[in-house]
mmCIF file of C-alpha atoms in Angstrom:
data_model
loop_
_atom_site.group_PDB
_atom_site.id
_atom_site.type_symbol
_atom_site.label_atom_id
_atom_site.label_comp_id
_atom_site.label_asym_id
_atom_site.label_seq_id
_atom_site.Cartn_x
_atom_site.Cartn_y
_atom_site.Cartn_z
ATOM 1 C CA MET A 33 2.829 -22.953 25.665
ATOM 2 C CA ALA A 34 1.588 -23.110 22.275
ATOM 3 C CA PRO A 35 4.489 -22.372 19.417
ATOM 4 C CA VAL A 36 4.577 -19.022 17.552
ATOM 5 C CA SER A 37 4.004 -19.109 13.919
ATOM 6 C CA PRO A 38 6.730 -17.158 12.012
ATOM 7 C CA LEU A 39 3.308 -14.928 10.634
ATOM 8 C CA ASP A 40 2.231 -14.198 13.983
ATOM 9 C CA ALA A 41 5.708 -13.061 14.666
ATOM 10 C CA ALA A 42 6.030 -10.846 12.036
ATOM 11 C CA LEU A 43 2.014 -9.554 12.965
ATOM 12 C CA ASP A 44 3.614 -8.816 16.533
ATOM 13 C CA ARG A 45 7.085 -6.964 15.027
ATOM 14 C CA ASP A 46 4.750 -5.092 12.651
ATOM 15 C CA ASP A 47 2.349 -4.301 15.372
ATOM 16 C CA LEU A 48 4.816 -2.561 16.995
ATOM 17 C CA GLN A 49 6.067 -0.759 14.385
ATOM 18 C CA GLN A 50 2.779 0.401 13.523
ATOM 19 C CA THR A 51 1.913 1.717 17.185
ATOM 20 C CA THR A 52 5.296 3.724 18.080
ATOM 21 C CA PRO A 53 6.527 6.777 16.006
ATOM 22 C CA HIS A 54 7.742 5.723 12.723
ATOM 23 C CA ASP A 55 11.641 5.878 12.784
ATOM 24 C CA PHE A 56 12.216 6.476 9.027
ATOM 25 C CA THR A 57 14.768 4.155 9.413
ATOM 26 C CA ALA A 58 16.879 2.982 6.326
ATOM 27 C CA ALA A 59 15.234 0.159 4.220
ATOM 28 C CA PRO A 60 16.981 -1.950 1.374
ATOM 29 C CA PRO A 61 15.393 -1.392 -2.278
ATOM 30 C CA GLY A 62 13.506 -4.180 -1.852
ATOM 31 C CA ASP A 63 11.720 -3.167 1.263
ATOM 32 C CA VAL A 64 11.034 0.579 -0.766
ATOM 33 C CA LEU A 65 9.496 -1.179 -3.077
ATOM 34 C CA GLU A 66 6.917 -3.059 -0.977
ATOM 35 C CA GLU A 67 5.161 -0.145 0.705
ATOM 36 C CA PHE A 68 4.305 0.973 -3.178
ATOM 37 C CA ILE A 69 3.210 -2.615 -4.172
ATOM 38 C CA CYS A 70 1.097 -2.706 -0.870
ATOM 39 C CA GLY A 71 -0.517 0.410 -1.382
ATOM 40 C CA TRP A 72 -1.382 -0.344 -4.855
ATOM 41 C CA GLY A 73 -2.886 -3.808 -3.923
ATOM 42 C CA ALA A 74 -4.748 -2.680 -1.078
ATOM 43 C CA ALA A 75 -6.440 -0.354 -3.435
ATOM 44 C CA VAL A 76 -7.507 -3.024 -6.324
ATOM 45 C CA ILE A 77 -9.496 -4.755 -2.757
ATOM 46 C CA ASN A 78 -11.061 -2.251 -2.143
ATOM 47 C CA ILE A 79 -12.227 -0.022 -5.153
ATOM 48 C CA THR A 80 -14.069 -3.111 -7.020
ATOM 49 C CA ILE A 81 -16.160 -3.617 -3.282
ATOM 50 C CA THR A 82 -17.073 -0.244 -2.748
ATOM 51 C CA PHE A 83 -17.113 1.422 -6.529
ATOM 52 C CA PRO A 84 -21.255 1.801 -6.714
ATOM 53 C CA ILE A 85 -21.485 3.022 -2.931
ATOM 54 C CA ASN A 86 -18.975 5.710 -4.166
ATOM 55 C CA LYS A 87 -20.978 6.645 -7.212
ATOM 56 C CA ALA A 88 -24.442 6.990 -5.463
ATOM 57 C CA MET A 89 -22.160 9.618 -2.847
ATOM 58 C CA PHE A 90 -21.367 11.410 -5.896
ATOM 59 C CA ARG A 91 -24.647 11.786 -6.799
ATOM 60 C CA GLN A 92 -25.902 13.045 -3.178
ATOM 61 C CA GLN A 93 -22.499 15.588 -3.356
ATOM 62 C CA LEU A 94 -23.035 17.078 -6.802
ATOM 63 C CA HIS A 95 -26.883 17.442 -6.612
ATOM 64 C CA GLY A 96 -27.570 17.952 -3.367
ATOM 65 C CA ILE A 97 -30.178 15.259 -3.367
ATOM 66 C CA ARG A 98 -30.848 12.595 -0.806
ATOM 67 C CA PHE A 99 -29.743 8.769 -0.510
ATOM 68 C CA LYS A 100 -32.834 7.008 -1.913
ATOM 69 C CA SER A 101 -33.057 9.188 -4.644
ATOM 70 C CA ALA A 102 -29.331 9.398 -5.927
ATOM 71 C CA VAL A 103 -30.168 5.232 -5.478
ATOM 72 C CA ALA A 104 -33.346 5.633 -7.940
ATOM 73 C CA GLN A 105 -31.289 7.596 -10.329
ATOM 74 C CA LEU A 106 -28.882 4.428 -10.389
ATOM 75 C CA GLN A 107 -31.554 2.066 -10.691
ATOM 76 C CA HIS A 108 -32.976 3.897 -13.310
ATOM 77 C CA GLU A 109 -30.093 3.856 -15.502
ATOM 78 C CA GLY A 110 -29.931 0.056 -15.236
ATOM 79 C CA THR A 111 -26.926 -2.523 -14.578
ATOM 80 C CA ARG A 112 -25.055 -1.556 -17.620
ATOM 81 C CA ASN A 113 -23.942 1.590 -16.276
ATOM 82 C CA LEU A 114 -23.195 0.655 -12.722
ATOM 83 C CA TYR A 115 -19.710 0.606 -12.949
ATOM 84 C CA ARG A 116 -19.517 3.534 -15.765
ATOM 85 C CA GLY A 117 -16.661 5.222 -14.626
ATOM 86 C CA PHE A 118 -14.690 2.210 -12.919
ATOM 87 C CA LEU A 119 -11.103 2.828 -14.666
ATOM 88 C CA PRO A 120 -10.237 6.105 -13.688
ATOM 89 C CA PRO A 121 -10.649 5.616 -9.803
ATOM 90 C CA LEU A 122 -9.760 2.337 -10.552
ATOM 91 C CA LEU A 123 -6.300 3.691 -12.284
ATOM 92 C CA GLN A 124 -6.451 6.801 -9.586
ATOM 93 C CA LYS A 125 -6.921 4.926 -6.419
ATOM 94 C CA THR A 126 -4.478 2.320 -7.553
ATOM 95 C CA SER A 127 -1.741 4.919 -8.101
ATOM 96 C CA SER A 128 -2.877 7.054 -5.475
ATOM 97 C CA LEU A 129 -2.290 4.466 -2.540
ATOM 98 C CA ALA A 130 0.966 3.638 -3.935
ATOM 99 C CA ILE A 131 2.125 6.683 -3.918
ATOM 100 C CA MET A 132 0.624 7.594 -0.732
ATOM 101 C CA PHE A 133 2.511 5.295 1.323
ATOM 102 C CA GLY A 134 5.410 4.912 -0.746
ATOM 103 C CA MET A 135 6.496 8.663 -0.788
ATOM 104 C CA TYR A 136 5.042 8.964 3.143
ATOM 105 C CA ASN A 137 8.285 6.531 4.053
ATOM 106 C CA GLN A 138 10.609 8.055 1.361
ATOM 107 C CA TYR A 139 9.767 11.298 2.450
ATOM 108 C CA GLY A 140 9.942 10.759 5.558
ATOM 109 C CA LYS A 141 13.459 8.956 5.313
ATOM 110 C CA PHE A 142 14.464 12.112 3.500
ATOM 111 C CA LEU A 143 13.782 14.327 6.486
ATOM 112 C CA THR A 144 15.281 12.029 8.830
ATOM 113 C CA ASN A 145 18.430 12.046 6.931
ATOM 114 C CA HIS A 146 18.400 15.820 5.810
ATOM 115 C CA ALA A 147 17.080 17.189 9.349
ATOM 116 C CA PRO A 148 17.670 14.943 12.398
ATOM 117 C CA ASP A 149 16.607 17.123 14.822
ATOM 118 C CA LEU A 150 13.375 17.393 13.375
ATOM 119 C CA PRO A 151 10.794 15.729 16.284
ATOM 120 C CA ILE A 152 9.066 12.242 15.003
ATOM 121 C CA LEU A 153 5.802 14.060 15.114
ATOM 122 C CA ALA A 154 6.777 16.991 12.995
ATOM 123 C CA ASN A 155 8.531 14.633 10.360
ATOM 124 C CA GLN A 156 5.224 12.155 10.496
ATOM 125 C CA GLY A 157 3.463 15.396 9.359
ATOM 126 C CA LEU A 158 5.656 16.767 7.142
ATOM 127 C CA ALA A 159 5.758 13.664 5.287
ATOM 128 C CA SER A 160 2.091 12.938 5.096
ATOM 129 C CA ALA A 161 1.703 16.231 3.451
ATOM 130 C CA MET A 162 4.422 16.196 0.884
ATOM 131 C CA ALA A 163 3.207 12.646 -0.193
ATOM 132 C CA GLY A 164 -0.200 13.838 -0.007
ATOM 133 C CA CYS A 165 0.593 16.454 -2.413
ATOM 134 C CA THR A 166 2.373 14.164 -4.510
ATOM 135 C CA GLU A 167 -0.565 12.650 -5.039
ATOM 136 C CA ALA A 168 -2.197 15.459 -6.432
ATOM 137 C CA VAL A 169 -0.179 14.566 -9.645
ATOM 138 C CA LEU A 170 -2.753 12.113 -10.776
ATOM 139 C CA THR A 171 -5.680 14.554 -10.758
ATOM 140 C CA PRO A 172 -6.555 14.343 -14.343
ATOM 141 C CA PHE A 173 -8.117 10.407 -13.285
ATOM 142 C CA GLU A 174 -9.897 11.981 -10.710
ATOM 143 C CA ARG A 175 -11.537 14.554 -13.272
ATOM 144 C CA VAL A 176 -12.318 11.615 -16.010
ATOM 145 C CA GLN A 177 -13.762 10.112 -13.357
ATOM 146 C CA THR A 178 -16.306 12.893 -12.302
ATOM 147 C CA LEU A 179 -17.328 13.710 -15.410
ATOM 148 C CA LEU A 180 -18.264 9.588 -16.155
ATOM 149 C CA GLN A 181 -20.224 9.520 -13.574
ATOM 150 C CA ASP A 182 -22.420 12.944 -13.812
ATOM 151 C CA ARG A 183 -25.431 11.881 -15.912
ATOM 152 C CA LYS A 184 -25.350 15.030 -17.597
ATOM 153 C CA HIS A 185 -21.992 13.869 -19.368
ATOM 154 C CA GLN A 186 -23.330 10.669 -20.221
ATOM 155 C CA LYS A 187 -23.818 11.011 -24.158
ATOM 156 C CA ARG A 188 -21.192 13.447 -24.141
ATOM 157 C CA PHE A 189 -18.325 11.206 -22.930
ATOM 158 C CA HIS A 190 -17.885 7.469 -24.188
ATOM 159 C CA ASN A 191 -15.542 6.107 -21.681
ATOM 160 C CA THR A 192 -12.082 7.348 -19.992
ATOM 161 C CA PHE A 193 -10.030 7.635 -23.070
ATOM 162 C CA HIS A 194 -12.415 9.807 -24.846
ATOM 163 C CA ALA A 195 -13.239 11.948 -21.949
ATOM 164 C CA LEU A 196 -9.109 12.761 -22.348
ATOM 165 C CA ARG A 197 -9.015 13.296 -25.672
ATOM 166 C CA VAL A 198 -12.069 15.667 -25.451
ATOM 167 C CA LEU A 199 -10.322 17.886 -22.299
ATOM 168 C CA ARG A 200 -7.595 18.020 -24.632
ATOM 169 C CA TYR A 201 -9.160 20.432 -26.502
ATOM 170 C CA HIS A 202 -9.236 22.630 -23.949
ATOM 171 C CA GLY A 203 -6.090 23.230 -23.122
ATOM 172 C CA TYR A 204 -4.008 20.958 -20.703
ATOM 173 C CA GLY A 205 -5.324 23.039 -17.978
ATOM 174 C CA GLU A 206 -8.190 21.050 -17.786
ATOM 175 C CA TYR A 207 -6.744 17.824 -16.497
ATOM 176 C CA TYR A 208 -5.947 19.888 -13.525
ATOM 177 C CA ARG A 209 -9.061 21.540 -13.075
ATOM 178 C CA GLY A 210 -9.983 21.354 -9.003
ATOM 179 C CA MET A 211 -6.044 20.530 -7.977
ATOM 180 C CA VAL A 212 -6.244 23.104 -5.098
ATOM 181 C CA PRO A 213 -8.671 21.202 -2.927
ATOM 182 C CA ILE A 214 -7.257 17.568 -3.811
ATOM 183 C CA CYS A 215 -3.953 19.037 -2.497
ATOM 184 C CA VAL A 216 -5.603 20.492 1.040
ATOM 185 C CA ARG A 217 -7.926 17.093 1.256
ATOM 186 C CA ASN A 218 -4.978 15.006 0.482
ATOM 187 C CA ALA A 219 -2.621 16.397 2.494
ATOM 188 C CA GLY A 220 -4.792 17.104 5.759
ATOM 189 C CA SER A 221 -5.907 13.443 5.349
ATOM 190 C CA ASN A 222 -2.632 11.726 4.654
ATOM 191 C CA VAL A 223 -1.583 13.517 8.413
ATOM 192 C CA MET A 224 -4.731 12.670 10.042
ATOM 193 C CA PHE A 225 -4.245 8.707 8.946
ATOM 194 C CA PHE A 226 -0.676 8.663 9.357
ATOM 195 C CA THR A 227 -0.160 10.123 12.652
ATOM 196 C CA LEU A 228 -3.199 8.633 14.546
ATOM 197 C CA ARG A 229 -3.820 5.472 13.099
ATOM 198 C CA GLY A 230 -0.815 4.159 15.586
ATOM 199 C CA PRO A 231 -1.881 5.516 18.803
ATOM 200 C CA LEU A 232 -5.687 4.569 18.037
ATOM 201 C CA LYS A 233 -4.461 0.755 17.300
ATOM 202 C CA GLN A 234 -2.421 0.510 20.780
ATOM 203 C CA ALA A 235 -6.023 1.792 22.326
ATOM 204 C CA LEU A 236 -7.545 -1.299 20.751
ATOM 205 C CA PRO A 237 -7.386 -4.744 23.152
ATOM 206 C CA ALA A 238 -3.481 -6.370 21.811
ATOM 207 C CA PRO A 239 -3.997 -9.071 19.023
ATOM 208 C CA ARG A 240 -2.101 -11.781 18.947
ATOM 209 C CA THR A 241 -3.586 -14.068 16.084
ATOM 210 C CA PHE A 242 -3.617 -13.611 11.763
ATOM 211 C CA GLY A 243 -7.533 -12.560 12.330
ATOM 212 C CA GLY A 244 -6.864 -10.584 15.647
ATOM 213 C CA HIS A 245 -4.518 -8.301 13.721
ATOM 214 C CA LEU A 246 -6.831 -8.301 10.766
ATOM 215 C CA ILE A 247 -9.889 -6.742 12.874
ATOM 216 C CA ALA A 248 -7.719 -4.382 14.766
ATOM 217 C CA ASP A 249 -6.098 -3.309 11.299
ATOM 218 C CA PHE A 250 -9.930 -2.913 9.653
ATOM 219 C CA VAL A 251 -11.440 -0.999 12.868
ATOM 220 C CA SER A 252 -8.312 1.484 13.955
ATOM 221 C CA GLY A 253 -8.570 2.034 9.772
ATOM 222 C CA ALA A 254 -12.331 2.217 9.385
ATOM 223 C CA VAL A 255 -12.549 4.670 12.341
ATOM 224 C CA LEU A 256 -10.030 6.791 11.262
ATOM 225 C CA GLY A 257 -11.477 6.941 7.267
ATOM 226 C CA ALA A 258 -15.123 7.796 8.574
ATOM 227 C CA ILE A 259 -13.161 11.092 10.623
ATOM 228 C CA ILE A 260 -11.145 12.074 7.942
ATOM 229 C CA SER A 261 -13.653 11.713 5.120
ATOM 230 C CA THR A 262 -16.513 14.131 7.138
ATOM 231 C CA VAL A 263 -13.971 16.620 8.485
ATOM 232 C CA PHE A 264 -12.542 17.047 4.554
ATOM 233 C CA PHE A 265 -16.328 15.979 3.414
ATOM 234 C CA PRO A 266 -17.014 19.807 2.307
ATOM 235 C CA ILE A 267 -13.885 19.959 0.308
ATOM 236 C CA ASN A 268 -15.025 17.330 -1.533
ATOM 237 C CA VAL A 269 -18.328 18.894 -2.560
ATOM 238 C CA ILE A 270 -16.398 22.093 -3.850
ATOM 239 C CA LYS A 271 -13.974 19.543 -5.700
ATOM 240 C CA THR A 272 -16.971 17.868 -7.340
ATOM 241 C CA ARG A 273 -18.258 21.046 -8.562
ATOM 242 C CA MET A 274 -15.403 22.328 -9.524
ATOM 243 C CA GLN A 275 -14.056 19.370 -11.872
ATOM 244 C CA SER A 276 -18.393 18.667 -13.181
ATOM 245 C CA VAL A 277 -17.869 21.779 -15.929
ATOM 246 C CA VAL A 278 -15.758 21.513 -19.328
ATOM 247 C CA GLY A 279 -14.429 24.777 -21.036
ATOM 248 C CA SER A 280 -15.978 27.518 -18.524
ATOM 249 C CA GLU A 281 -13.949 29.854 -16.196
ATOM 250 C CA PHE A 282 -11.174 28.619 -13.763
ATOM 251 C CA LEU A 283 -12.725 29.689 -10.559
ATOM 252 C CA THR A 284 -11.186 29.842 -7.397
ATOM 253 C CA THR A 285 -11.444 27.429 -4.460
ATOM 254 C CA ARG A 286 -13.075 30.211 -2.455
ATOM 255 C CA ARG A 287 -15.666 31.806 -4.977
ATOM 256 C CA VAL A 288 -17.111 27.803 -5.881
ATOM 257 C CA PHE A 289 -17.844 27.193 -1.965
ATOM 258 C CA ALA A 290 -19.675 30.767 -2.043
ATOM 259 C CA ILE A 291 -21.521 29.601 -5.080
ATOM 260 C CA ILE A 292 -22.299 26.353 -3.308
ATOM 261 C CA PHE A 293 -22.863 27.750 0.010
ATOM 262 C CA HIS A 294 -25.699 30.051 -1.535
ATOM 263 C CA GLU A 295 -27.186 27.431 -3.925
ATOM 264 C CA ARG A 296 -27.883 25.538 -0.574
ATOM 265 C CA HIS A 297 -29.468 28.710 1.004
ATOM 266 C CA CYS A 298 -26.438 29.610 3.373
ATOM 267 C CA SER A 299 -27.085 26.166 5.516
ATOM 268 C CA TRP A 300 -23.981 23.908 6.372
ATOM 269 C CA ARG A 301 -26.233 20.934 6.904
ATOM 270 C CA ARG A 302 -26.996 20.622 2.907
ATOM 271 C CA MET A 303 -23.227 21.301 2.627
ATOM 272 C CA PHE A 304 -23.192 17.756 4.384
ATOM 273 C CA TYR A 305 -25.466 16.074 2.225
ATOM 274 C CA GLY A 306 -24.423 12.695 1.354
ATOM 275 C CA VAL A 307 -22.051 12.817 4.411
ATOM 276 C CA HIS A 308 -23.903 9.274 5.800
ATOM 277 C CA VAL A 309 -23.227 7.266 2.848
ATOM 278 C CA ASN A 310 -19.887 8.866 2.903
ATOM 279 C CA TYR A 311 -18.476 7.944 6.364
ATOM 280 C CA SER A 312 -20.410 4.590 5.916
ATOM 281 C CA ARG A 313 -18.757 4.104 2.931
ATOM 282 C CA SER A 314 -15.257 5.355 4.122
ATOM 283 C CA LEU A 315 -16.019 2.799 7.329
ATOM 284 C CA VAL A 316 -15.874 -0.299 4.887
ATOM 285 C CA SER A 317 -13.291 1.056 2.138
ATOM 286 C CA TRP A 318 -10.308 2.110 4.578
ATOM 287 C CA GLY A 319 -11.259 -0.288 6.890
ATOM 288 C CA ILE A 320 -10.383 -2.653 3.543
ATOM 289 C CA ILE A 321 -7.429 -0.644 2.804
ATOM 290 C CA ASN A 322 -5.864 -0.501 5.986
ATOM 291 C CA ALA A 323 -5.943 -4.471 6.759
ATOM 292 C CA ALA A 324 -5.531 -5.191 3.481
ATOM 293 C CA TYR A 325 -1.998 -2.903 3.161
ATOM 294 C CA GLU A 326 -1.045 -4.305 6.528
ATOM 295 C CA MET A 327 -1.718 -8.130 5.905
ATOM 296 C CA LEU A 328 0.140 -7.855 2.531
ATOM 297 C CA LYS A 329 3.291 -6.124 4.112
ATOM 298 C CA ASN A 330 3.208 -9.102 6.784
ATOM 299 C CA LEU A 331 2.847 -11.770 3.928
ATOM 300 C CA PHE A 332 6.203 -10.125 2.390
ATOM 301 C CA ALA A 333 7.994 -10.253 6.139
ATOM 302 C CA GLU A 334 6.657 -14.068 6.517
ATOM 303 C CA ARG A 335 8.305 -14.920 2.731
ATOM 304 C CA LYS A 336 11.703 -13.179 4.635
ATOM 305 C CA ASN A 337 11.430 -15.269 7.385
ATOM 306 C CA ARG A 338 11.231 -18.650 5.772
#
């Protein structure tokens, strides 16, 4: 029988932990920090690869146009502007995923210590939702990204820091415009992701090699990401509309939905314009995130075993 490498052994242990209910047992401080680092690193890899696709999808959400038209807009604006607005999502997504993975574990351990009789699934769900709401503190990054990606604001805002300064003139509330739909999206998405990714990977053929684990993590993350992003797509449409304006009246989420729904002739199909690009992007994006996160965790495990 071929010897098992320390990395493959670590992979087997991590796979067992991921495919069974998370018990949030106490971990030393270094392990807590690792969750944040792995989430951050996974986001860096992902956002660099998927930014152009995300920008095309954003144009579809905002203007209700087809993918070809969104691509034509980007081509007309030139490659110089292709990565315009890259810094906010880089800062936001790296911070967001660090908070998502790190605080999920922190909240789970907190609930385990203070509500030990809480069922594991309820623990996971509450920890996931709380982590998602915590991510909403990063709303200003999404706010600025929306403004920089909207073509009508290209001459008004020069870069991230300029946009932040301009928003300040309209009050601090402008930084958090669209926070309610972001909380709803984050909390719901996290609950689905953390409660389903283990069982989904467990349903796949059991991997026994490093490459096999990467593929299984990519597939489980990709499938979940596509489903979750599709379910919450209309929430993102509402969020995008709310964050594309500056200085106007703050409308409720329900009111903005009613406006958009009326503009799109009360058609649910039109509320999902851009969903094809969205789930295609999410397939790649969350596949990369999940695989990169698990890979980084396994690298930490390998170092400990040396």
